[in-house]
CSV table of C-alpha atoms and ligand atoms in Angstrom, one decimal:
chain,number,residue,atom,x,y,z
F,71,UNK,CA,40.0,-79.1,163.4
F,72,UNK,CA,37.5,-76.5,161.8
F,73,UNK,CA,33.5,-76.9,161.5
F,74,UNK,CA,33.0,-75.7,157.8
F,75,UNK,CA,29.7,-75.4,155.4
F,76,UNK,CA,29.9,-75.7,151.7
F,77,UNK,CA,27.1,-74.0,149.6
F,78,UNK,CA,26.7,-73.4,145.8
F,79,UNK,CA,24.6,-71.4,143.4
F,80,UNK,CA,24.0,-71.9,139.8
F,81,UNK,CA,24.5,-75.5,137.7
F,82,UNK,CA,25.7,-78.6,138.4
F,83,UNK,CA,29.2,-78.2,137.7
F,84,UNK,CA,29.2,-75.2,140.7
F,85,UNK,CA,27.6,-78.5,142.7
F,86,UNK,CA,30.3,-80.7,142.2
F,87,UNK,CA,33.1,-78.2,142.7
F,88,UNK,CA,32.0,-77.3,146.3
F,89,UNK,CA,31.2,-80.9,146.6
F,90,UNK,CA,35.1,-81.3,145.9
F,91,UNK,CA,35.9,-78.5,148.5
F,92,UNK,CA,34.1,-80.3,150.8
F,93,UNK,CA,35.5,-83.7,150.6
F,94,UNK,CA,39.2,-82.2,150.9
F,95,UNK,CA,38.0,-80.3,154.1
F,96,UNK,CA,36.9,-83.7,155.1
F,97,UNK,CA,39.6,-85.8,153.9
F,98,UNK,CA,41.7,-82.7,156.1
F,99,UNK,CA,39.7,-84.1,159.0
F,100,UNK,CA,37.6,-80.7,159.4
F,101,UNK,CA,34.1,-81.4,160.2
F,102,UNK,CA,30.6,-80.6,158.3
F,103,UNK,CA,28.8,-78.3,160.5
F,104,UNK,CA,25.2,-76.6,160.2
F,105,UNK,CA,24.4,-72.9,161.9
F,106,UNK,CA,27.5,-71.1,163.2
F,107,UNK,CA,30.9,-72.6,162.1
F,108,UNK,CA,34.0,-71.8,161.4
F,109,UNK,CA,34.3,-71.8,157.7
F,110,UNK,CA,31.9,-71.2,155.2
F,111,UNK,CA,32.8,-71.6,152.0
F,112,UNK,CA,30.2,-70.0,148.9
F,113,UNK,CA,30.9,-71.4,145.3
F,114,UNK,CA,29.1,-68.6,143.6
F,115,UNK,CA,27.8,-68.5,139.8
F,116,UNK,CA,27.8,-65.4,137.3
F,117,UNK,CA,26.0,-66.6,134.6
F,118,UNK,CA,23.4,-63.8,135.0
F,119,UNK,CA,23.7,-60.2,136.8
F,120,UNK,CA,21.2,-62.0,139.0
F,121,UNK,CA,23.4,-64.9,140.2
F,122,UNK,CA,26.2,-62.6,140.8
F,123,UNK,CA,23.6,-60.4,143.1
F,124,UNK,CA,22.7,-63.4,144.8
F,125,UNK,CA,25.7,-65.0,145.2
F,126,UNK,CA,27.4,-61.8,146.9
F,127,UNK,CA,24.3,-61.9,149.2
F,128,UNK,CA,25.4,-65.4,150.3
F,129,UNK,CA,28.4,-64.4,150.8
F,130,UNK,CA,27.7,-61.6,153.0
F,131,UNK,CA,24.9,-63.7,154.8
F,132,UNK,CA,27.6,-66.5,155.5
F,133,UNK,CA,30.1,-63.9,157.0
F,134,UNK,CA,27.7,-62.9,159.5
F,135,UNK,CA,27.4,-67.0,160.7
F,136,UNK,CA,31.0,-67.9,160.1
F,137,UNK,CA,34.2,-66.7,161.2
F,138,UNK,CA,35.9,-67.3,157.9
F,139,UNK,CA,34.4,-67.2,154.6
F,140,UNK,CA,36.2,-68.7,151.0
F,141,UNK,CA,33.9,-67.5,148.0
F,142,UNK,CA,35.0,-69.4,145.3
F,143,UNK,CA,33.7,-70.4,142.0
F,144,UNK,CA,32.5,-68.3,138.4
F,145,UNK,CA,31.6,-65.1,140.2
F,146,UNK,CA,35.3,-65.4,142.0
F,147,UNK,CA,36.8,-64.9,138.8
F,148,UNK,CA,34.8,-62.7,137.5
F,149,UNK,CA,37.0,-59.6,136.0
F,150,UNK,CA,36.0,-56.3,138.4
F,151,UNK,CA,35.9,-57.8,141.7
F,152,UNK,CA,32.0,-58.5,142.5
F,153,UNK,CA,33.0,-59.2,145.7
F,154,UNK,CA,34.8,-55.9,146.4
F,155,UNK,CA,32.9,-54.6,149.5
F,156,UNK,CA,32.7,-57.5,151.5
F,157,UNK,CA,33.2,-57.8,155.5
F,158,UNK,CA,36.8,-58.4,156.4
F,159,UNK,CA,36.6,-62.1,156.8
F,160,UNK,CA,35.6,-62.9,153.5
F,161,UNK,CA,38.2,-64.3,151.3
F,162,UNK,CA,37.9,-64.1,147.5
F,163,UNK,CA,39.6,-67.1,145.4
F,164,UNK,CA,40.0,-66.2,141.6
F,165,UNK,CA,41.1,-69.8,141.0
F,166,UNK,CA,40.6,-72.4,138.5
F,167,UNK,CA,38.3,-75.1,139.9
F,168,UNK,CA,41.3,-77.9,140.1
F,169,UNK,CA,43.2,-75.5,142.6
F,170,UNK,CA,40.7,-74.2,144.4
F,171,UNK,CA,40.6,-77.3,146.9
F,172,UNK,CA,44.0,-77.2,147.9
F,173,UNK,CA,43.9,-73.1,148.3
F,174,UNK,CA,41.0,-73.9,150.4
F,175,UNK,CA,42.4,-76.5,152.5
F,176,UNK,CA,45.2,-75.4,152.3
F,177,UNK,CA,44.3,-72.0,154.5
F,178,UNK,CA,41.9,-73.5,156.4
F,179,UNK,CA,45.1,-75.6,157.8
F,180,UNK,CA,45.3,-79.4,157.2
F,181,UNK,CA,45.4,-81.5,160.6
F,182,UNK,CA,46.8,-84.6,159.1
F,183,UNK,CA,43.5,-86.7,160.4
F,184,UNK,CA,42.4,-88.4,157.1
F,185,UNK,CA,38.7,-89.6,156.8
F,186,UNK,CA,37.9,-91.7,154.2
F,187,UNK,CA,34.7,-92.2,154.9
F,188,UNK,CA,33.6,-88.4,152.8
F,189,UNK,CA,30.0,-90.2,152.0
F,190,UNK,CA,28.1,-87.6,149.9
F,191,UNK,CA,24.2,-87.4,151.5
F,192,UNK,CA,23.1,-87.6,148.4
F,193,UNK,CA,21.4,-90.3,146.6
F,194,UNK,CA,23.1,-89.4,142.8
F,195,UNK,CA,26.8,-88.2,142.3
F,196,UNK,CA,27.7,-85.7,140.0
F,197,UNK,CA,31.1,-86.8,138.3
F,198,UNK,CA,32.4,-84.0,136.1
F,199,UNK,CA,34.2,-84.8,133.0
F,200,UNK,CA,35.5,-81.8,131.9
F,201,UNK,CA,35.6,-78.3,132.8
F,202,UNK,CA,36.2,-75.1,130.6
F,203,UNK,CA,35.0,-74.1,127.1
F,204,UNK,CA,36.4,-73.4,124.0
F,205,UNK,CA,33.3,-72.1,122.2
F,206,UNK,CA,32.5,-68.7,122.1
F,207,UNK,CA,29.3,-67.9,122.3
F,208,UNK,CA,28.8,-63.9,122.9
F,209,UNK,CA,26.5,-63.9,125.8
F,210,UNK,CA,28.5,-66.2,127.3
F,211,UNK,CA,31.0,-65.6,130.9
F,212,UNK,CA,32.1,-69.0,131.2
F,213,UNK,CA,35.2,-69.0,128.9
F,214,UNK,CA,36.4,-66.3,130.8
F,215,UNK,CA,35.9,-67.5,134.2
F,216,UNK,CA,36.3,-70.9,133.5
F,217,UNK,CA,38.9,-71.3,130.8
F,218,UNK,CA,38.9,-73.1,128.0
F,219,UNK,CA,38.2,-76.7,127.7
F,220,UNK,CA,39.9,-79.2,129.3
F,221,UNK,CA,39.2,-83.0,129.9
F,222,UNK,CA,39.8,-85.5,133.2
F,223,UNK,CA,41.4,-88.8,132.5
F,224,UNK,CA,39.3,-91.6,131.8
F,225,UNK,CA,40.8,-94.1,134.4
F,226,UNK,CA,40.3,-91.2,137.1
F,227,UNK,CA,36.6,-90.9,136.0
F,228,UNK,CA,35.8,-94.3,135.6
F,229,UNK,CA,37.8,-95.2,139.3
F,230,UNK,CA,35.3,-92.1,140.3
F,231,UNK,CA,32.6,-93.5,139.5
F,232,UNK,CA,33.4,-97.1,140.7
F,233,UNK,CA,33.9,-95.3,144.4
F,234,UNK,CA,29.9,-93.3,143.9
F,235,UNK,CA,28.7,-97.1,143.2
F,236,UNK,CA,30.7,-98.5,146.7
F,237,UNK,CA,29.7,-95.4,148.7
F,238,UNK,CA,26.1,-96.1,148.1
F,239,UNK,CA,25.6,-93.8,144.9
F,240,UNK,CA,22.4,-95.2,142.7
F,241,UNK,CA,22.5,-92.8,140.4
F,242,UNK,CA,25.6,-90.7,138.3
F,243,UNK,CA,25.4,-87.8,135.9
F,244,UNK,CA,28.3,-87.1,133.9
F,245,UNK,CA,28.6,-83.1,133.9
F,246,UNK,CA,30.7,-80.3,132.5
F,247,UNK,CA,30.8,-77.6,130.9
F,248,UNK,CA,30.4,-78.8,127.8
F,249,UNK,CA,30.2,-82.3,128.2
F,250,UNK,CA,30.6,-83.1,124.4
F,251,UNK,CA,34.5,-81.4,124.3
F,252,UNK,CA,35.5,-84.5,126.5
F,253,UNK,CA,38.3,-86.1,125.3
F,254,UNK,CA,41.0,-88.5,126.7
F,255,UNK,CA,43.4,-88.3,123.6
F,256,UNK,CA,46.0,-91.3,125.1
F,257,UNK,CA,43.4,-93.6,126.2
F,258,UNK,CA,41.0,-92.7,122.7
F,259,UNK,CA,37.7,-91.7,124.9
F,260,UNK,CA,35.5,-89.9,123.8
F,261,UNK,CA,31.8,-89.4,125.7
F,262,UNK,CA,30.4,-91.9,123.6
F,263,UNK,CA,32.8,-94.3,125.3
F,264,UNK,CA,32.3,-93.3,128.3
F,265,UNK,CA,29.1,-93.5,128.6
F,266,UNK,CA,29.5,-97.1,127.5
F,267,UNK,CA,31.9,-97.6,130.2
F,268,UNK,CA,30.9,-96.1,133.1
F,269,UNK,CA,27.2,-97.3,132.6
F,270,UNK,CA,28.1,-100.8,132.5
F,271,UNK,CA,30.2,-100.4,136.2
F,272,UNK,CA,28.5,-103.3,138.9
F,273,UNK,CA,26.3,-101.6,140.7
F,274,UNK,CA,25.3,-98.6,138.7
F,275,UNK,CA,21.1,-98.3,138.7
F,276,UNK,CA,21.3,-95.1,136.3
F,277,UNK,CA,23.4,-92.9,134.9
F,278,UNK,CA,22.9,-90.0,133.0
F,279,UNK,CA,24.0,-87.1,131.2
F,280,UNK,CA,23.5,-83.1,132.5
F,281,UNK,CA,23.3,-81.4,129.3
F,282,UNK,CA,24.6,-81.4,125.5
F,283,UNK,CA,25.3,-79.0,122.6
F,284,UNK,CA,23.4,-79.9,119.8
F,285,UNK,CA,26.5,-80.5,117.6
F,286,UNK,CA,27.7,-82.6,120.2
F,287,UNK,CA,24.6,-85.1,119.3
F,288,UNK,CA,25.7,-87.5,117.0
F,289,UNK,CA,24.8,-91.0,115.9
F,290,UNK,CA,27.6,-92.7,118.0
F,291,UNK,CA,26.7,-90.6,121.2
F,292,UNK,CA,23.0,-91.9,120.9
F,293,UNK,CA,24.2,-95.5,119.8
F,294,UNK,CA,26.2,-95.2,123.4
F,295,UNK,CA,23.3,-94.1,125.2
F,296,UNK,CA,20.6,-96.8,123.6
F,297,UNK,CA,23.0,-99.2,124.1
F,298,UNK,CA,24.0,-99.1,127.6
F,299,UNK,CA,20.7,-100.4,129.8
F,300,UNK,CA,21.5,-98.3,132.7
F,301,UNK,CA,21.4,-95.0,130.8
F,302,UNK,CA,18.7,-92.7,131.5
F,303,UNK,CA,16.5,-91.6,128.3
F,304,UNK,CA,17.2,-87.9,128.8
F,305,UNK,CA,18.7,-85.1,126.7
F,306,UNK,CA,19.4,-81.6,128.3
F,307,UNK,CA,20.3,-80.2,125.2
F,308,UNK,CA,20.2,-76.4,124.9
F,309,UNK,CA,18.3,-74.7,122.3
F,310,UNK,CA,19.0,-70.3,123.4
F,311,UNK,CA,16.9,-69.0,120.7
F,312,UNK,CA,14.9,-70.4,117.5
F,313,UNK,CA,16.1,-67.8,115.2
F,314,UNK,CA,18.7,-68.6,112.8
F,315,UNK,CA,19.6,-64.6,113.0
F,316,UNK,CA,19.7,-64.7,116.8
F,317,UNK,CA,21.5,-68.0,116.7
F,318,UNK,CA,24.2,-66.2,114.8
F,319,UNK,CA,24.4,-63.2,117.0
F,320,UNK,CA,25.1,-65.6,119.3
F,321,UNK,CA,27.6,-67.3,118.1
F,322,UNK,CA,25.9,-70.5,118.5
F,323,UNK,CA,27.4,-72.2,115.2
F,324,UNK,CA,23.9,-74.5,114.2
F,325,UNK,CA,20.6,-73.2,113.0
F,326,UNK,CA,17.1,-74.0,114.0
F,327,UNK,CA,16.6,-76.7,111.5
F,328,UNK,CA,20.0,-78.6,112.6
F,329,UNK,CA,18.9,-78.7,115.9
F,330,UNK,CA,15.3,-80.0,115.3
F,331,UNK,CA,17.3,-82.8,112.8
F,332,UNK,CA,19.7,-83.7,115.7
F,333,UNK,CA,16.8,-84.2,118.2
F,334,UNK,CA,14.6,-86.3,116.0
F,335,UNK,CA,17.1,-88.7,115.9
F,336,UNK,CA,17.3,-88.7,119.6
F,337,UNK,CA,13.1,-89.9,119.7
F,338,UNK,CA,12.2,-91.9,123.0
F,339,UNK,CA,14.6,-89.5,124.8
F,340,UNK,CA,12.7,-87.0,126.9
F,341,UNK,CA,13.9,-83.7,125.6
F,342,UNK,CA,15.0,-80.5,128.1
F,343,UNK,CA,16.5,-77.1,127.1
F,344,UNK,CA,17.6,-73.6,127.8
F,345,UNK,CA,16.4,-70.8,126.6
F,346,UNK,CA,17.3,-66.7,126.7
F,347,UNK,CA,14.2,-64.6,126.0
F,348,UNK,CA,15.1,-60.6,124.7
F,349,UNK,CA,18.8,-60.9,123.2
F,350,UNK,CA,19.5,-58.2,121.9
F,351,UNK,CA,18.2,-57.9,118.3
F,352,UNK,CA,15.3,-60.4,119.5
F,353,UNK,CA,11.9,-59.0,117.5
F,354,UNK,CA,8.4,-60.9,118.2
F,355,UNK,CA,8.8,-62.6,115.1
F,356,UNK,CA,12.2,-64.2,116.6
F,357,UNK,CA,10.5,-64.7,119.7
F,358,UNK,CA,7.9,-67.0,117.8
F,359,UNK,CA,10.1,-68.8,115.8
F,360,UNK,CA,11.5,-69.9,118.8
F,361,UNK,CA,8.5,-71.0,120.7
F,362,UNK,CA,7.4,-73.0,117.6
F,363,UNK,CA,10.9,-74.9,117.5
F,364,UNK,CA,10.2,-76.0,120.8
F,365,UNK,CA,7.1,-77.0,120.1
F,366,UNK,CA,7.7,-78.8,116.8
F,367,UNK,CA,11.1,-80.4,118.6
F,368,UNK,CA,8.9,-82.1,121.5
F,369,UNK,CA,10.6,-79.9,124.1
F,370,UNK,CA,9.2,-80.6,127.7
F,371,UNK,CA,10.7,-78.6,130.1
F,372,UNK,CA,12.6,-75.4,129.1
F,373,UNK,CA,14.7,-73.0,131.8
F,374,UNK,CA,14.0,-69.4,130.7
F,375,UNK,CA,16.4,-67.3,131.3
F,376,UNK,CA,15.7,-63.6,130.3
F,377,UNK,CA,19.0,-62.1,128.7
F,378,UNK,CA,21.2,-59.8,130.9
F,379,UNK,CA,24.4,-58.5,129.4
F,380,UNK,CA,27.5,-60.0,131.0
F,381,UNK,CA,30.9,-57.9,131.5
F,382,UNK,CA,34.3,-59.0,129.3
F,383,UNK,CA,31.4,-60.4,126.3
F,384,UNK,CA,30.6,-58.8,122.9
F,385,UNK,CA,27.5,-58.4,124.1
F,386,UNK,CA,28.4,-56.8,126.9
F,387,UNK,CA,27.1,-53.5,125.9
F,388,UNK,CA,23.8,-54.6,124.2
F,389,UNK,CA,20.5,-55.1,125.9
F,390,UNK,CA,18.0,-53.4,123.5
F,391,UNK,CA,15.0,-55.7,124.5
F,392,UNK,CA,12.6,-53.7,127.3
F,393,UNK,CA,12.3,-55.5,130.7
F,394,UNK,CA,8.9,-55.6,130.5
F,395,UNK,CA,9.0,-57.8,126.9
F,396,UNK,CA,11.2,-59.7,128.7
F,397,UNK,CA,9.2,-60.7,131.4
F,398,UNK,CA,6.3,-61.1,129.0
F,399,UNK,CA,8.2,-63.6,126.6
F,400,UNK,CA,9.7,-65.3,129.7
F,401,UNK,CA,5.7,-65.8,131.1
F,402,UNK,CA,4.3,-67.1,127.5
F,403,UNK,CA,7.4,-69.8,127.0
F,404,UNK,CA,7.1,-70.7,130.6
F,405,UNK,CA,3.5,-71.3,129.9
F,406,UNK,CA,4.1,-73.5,126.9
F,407,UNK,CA,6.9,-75.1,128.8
F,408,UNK,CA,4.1,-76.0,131.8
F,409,UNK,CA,2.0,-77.2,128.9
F,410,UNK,CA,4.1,-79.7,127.6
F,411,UNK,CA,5.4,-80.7,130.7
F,412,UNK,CA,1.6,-81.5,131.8
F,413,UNK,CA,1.1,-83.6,128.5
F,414,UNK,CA,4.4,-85.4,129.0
F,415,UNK,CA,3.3,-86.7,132.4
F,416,UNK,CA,-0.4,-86.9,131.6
F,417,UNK,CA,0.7,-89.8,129.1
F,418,UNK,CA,2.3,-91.4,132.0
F,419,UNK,CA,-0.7,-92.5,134.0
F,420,UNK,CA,-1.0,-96.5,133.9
F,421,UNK,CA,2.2,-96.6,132.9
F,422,UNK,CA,5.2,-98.5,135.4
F,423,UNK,CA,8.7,-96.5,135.8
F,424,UNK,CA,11.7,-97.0,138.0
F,425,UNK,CA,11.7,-94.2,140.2
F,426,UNK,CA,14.4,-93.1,142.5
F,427,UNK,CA,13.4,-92.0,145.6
F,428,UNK,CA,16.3,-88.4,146.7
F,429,UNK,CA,13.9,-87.0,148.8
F,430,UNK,CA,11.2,-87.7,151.4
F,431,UNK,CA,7.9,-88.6,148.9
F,432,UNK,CA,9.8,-88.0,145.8
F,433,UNK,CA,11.9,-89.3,143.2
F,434,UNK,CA,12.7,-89.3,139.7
F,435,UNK,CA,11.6,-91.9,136.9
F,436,UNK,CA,13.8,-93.2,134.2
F,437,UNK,CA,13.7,-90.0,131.9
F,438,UNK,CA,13.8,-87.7,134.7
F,439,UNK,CA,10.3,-86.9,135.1
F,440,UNK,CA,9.0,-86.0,138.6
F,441,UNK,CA,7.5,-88.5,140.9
F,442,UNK,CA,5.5,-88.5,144.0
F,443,UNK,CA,5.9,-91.8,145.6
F,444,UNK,CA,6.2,-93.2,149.3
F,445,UNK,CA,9.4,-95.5,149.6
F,446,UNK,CA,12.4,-95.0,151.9
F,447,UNK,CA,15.2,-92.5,150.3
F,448,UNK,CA,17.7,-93.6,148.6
F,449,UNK,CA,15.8,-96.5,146.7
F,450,UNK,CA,15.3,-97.8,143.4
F,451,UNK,CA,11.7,-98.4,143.4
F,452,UNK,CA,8.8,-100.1,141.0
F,453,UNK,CA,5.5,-97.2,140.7
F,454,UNK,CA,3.0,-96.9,138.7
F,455,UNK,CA,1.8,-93.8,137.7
F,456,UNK,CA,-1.7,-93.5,138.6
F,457,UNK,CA,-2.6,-89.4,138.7
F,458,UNK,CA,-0.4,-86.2,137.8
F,459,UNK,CA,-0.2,-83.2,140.3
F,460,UNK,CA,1.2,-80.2,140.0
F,461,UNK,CA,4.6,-81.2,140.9
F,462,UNK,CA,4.7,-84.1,139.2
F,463,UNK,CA,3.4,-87.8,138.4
F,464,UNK,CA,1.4,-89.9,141.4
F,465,UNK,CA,2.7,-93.0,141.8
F,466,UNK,CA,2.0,-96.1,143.9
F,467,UNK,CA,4.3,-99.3,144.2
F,468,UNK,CA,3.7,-102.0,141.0
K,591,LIG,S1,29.0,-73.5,124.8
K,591,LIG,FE1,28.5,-71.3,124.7
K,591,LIG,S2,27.0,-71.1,126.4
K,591,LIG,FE2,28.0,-73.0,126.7
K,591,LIG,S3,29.7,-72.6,128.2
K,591,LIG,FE3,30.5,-72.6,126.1
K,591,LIG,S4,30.5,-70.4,125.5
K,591,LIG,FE4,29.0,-70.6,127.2
């Protein structure tokens, strides 16, 4: 029997893979340690030069605390070895997310004790869907690291998401890469369905979605998520730039005005996105036709990400915005981001929510807004919204 840690950087869908690493360790009957252990393993993320930097760091941090390391994830199969000078107890894994389990397990040496009690100590469960992308977007690492797209059945995920429910689960979001390619051809599910299914499982207080192209918002994929009660009114959907000539550069196959169409259809739904400041070709004219989409779509929360060229894409070799406009651009979206944010929960105040409680004194309400309330973790609880700080709404019980 081995003591093992699981840690992750990057997205959701790097969450859920080392949670998967860490319920076959489990189900191997290897124990979930903290501090020194035997295994350690890192599911890294190389969506920026950044991540990779900080993922190889965690690596390198985790083989000074453990006596075997497994770094796993994006960055593992990142063409060029990132991981190349790494102490001698660090093992890479350049494998696809469904094999890396079983690699793991598999070398950490099964002991034939099965648990079946793997309870996640978290109060939502991150199913993913799908895994892989087909776009090609020219910033973009993922297709290579990742592959293309490719979906999981839907009686596995729904019999997933019935067991999140039993273990104690409130909450699921359905994740992926890009969550609108899912597809179960032989059963004829699609998200919309889905959604429609797995919200109405016994049991289920919310479920909700991580994030989703534009293209992929359609009429039958809001129709789904209206009507279903348990469905969170939240969109993630990314946005990258506001420029229909950046938006082609990148590949990203709709134009500003599609995307503000596709969201006004979606009104009631609080509205999240991503956004790169300084792609290459990005002028200050770009810049502000970005910040006024996301002002005139209702946007209110974006992640900035400045642009950093990624190896194997066809931008690989272009970065011809300045650091420093960069980091300026970055500041004045963030700021208009902070903005919005502060009106969104301003409009709150007097107003009830359902808000569940994942960590001491906080919680998120129904459309994923921040919360501050006191209630035990892990509850489903009745506030109303009488303040906003800077971390989010004040709430007292209703
Ligand atoms: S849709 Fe584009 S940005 Fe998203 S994973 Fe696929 S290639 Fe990358």
């Amino acid at each position: 029997m081995a003591t093992f840690t699981t840690r992750f950087l990057g997205c959701k869908v790097s969450q859920t893979d080392a949670r998967e690493i860490r319920e076959r360790l489990l189900a191997d009957g290897h124990l979930d340690g903290a501090g020194e252990t035997d295994v350690a393993v890192v599911n890294t993320c190389c969506v920026t030069h950044e991540a990779v930097r900080k993922s190889r760091q965690a690596a390198r941090r985790a083989a000074r605390g453990a006596e075997r390391v497994y770094v796993t994830g994006c960055a593992a199969n990142l063409a060029g070895g990132a991981f190349a000078d790494l102490p001698a107890n660090v093992t890479v894994v350049p494998l696809r997310s469904e094999r890396t389990p079983a690699f793991v397990a598999g070398d950490v040496g099964a002991i034939a004790c099965v648990r079946d009690d793997a309870r996640l100590d978290r109060v939502r469960a991150f199913v993913k869907v799908q895994d892989g992308c087909s776009f090609s977007c020219s910033f973009c690492v993922i297709p290579q690291v990742r592959g293309e797209s490719r979906s999981r059945p839907s009686e596995a995920l729904l019999c997933e998401v019935r067991r999140r429910v039993e273990q104690g689960h409130r909450e699921v979001v359905l994740t992926g890469i890009n969550l609108g390619c899912y597809r179960d051809r032989e059963a004829r599910f699609d998200l919309p369905s889905l959604v429609r299914e797995a919200g109405a499982v016994p049991g289920l207080a919310r479920l909700r979605l991580s994030s989703i192209e534009v293209n992929h918002l359609g009429p039958a994929l809001l129709a789904a998520m209206r009507e279903t009660p348990s469905v969170s009114p939240h969109l993630h959907v990314p946005l990258q730039s506001g420029d229909d000539r950046i938006l082609t550069a990148m590949g990203r196959r709709y134009a500003a005005a599609t995307y503000l169409r596709r969201v006004a259809a979606a009104e009631g739904f609080n509205l999240t996105t991503d956004v790169i400041v300084g792609f290459p070709g990005e002028d200050e004219a770009a810049f502000e036709r970005t910040l006024a989409v996301v002002e005139q779509a209702g946007i209110t929360k974006v992640h900035v990400f400045p642009y950093s060229p990624r190896p194997g894409t066809s931008t690989a070799a272009a970065d011809t915005v300045p650091p420093p406009v960069k980091k300026e651009r970055g500041a004045r979206l963030r700021a208009l981001s902070a903005a919005a944010c502060a009106r969104h929960w301003r409009a709150k105040v007097g107003a009830a929510d359902a808000v569940l409680v994942d960590r001491r004194g906080r919680g998120y309400g129904d459309d994923y807004t921040p919360w501050l309330v006191e209630a035990p973790v892990g509850e489903l609880v009745r506030a109303r919204a009488v303040d906003v700080s800077v971390e989010g709404v004040v709430g007292v019980a209703a």
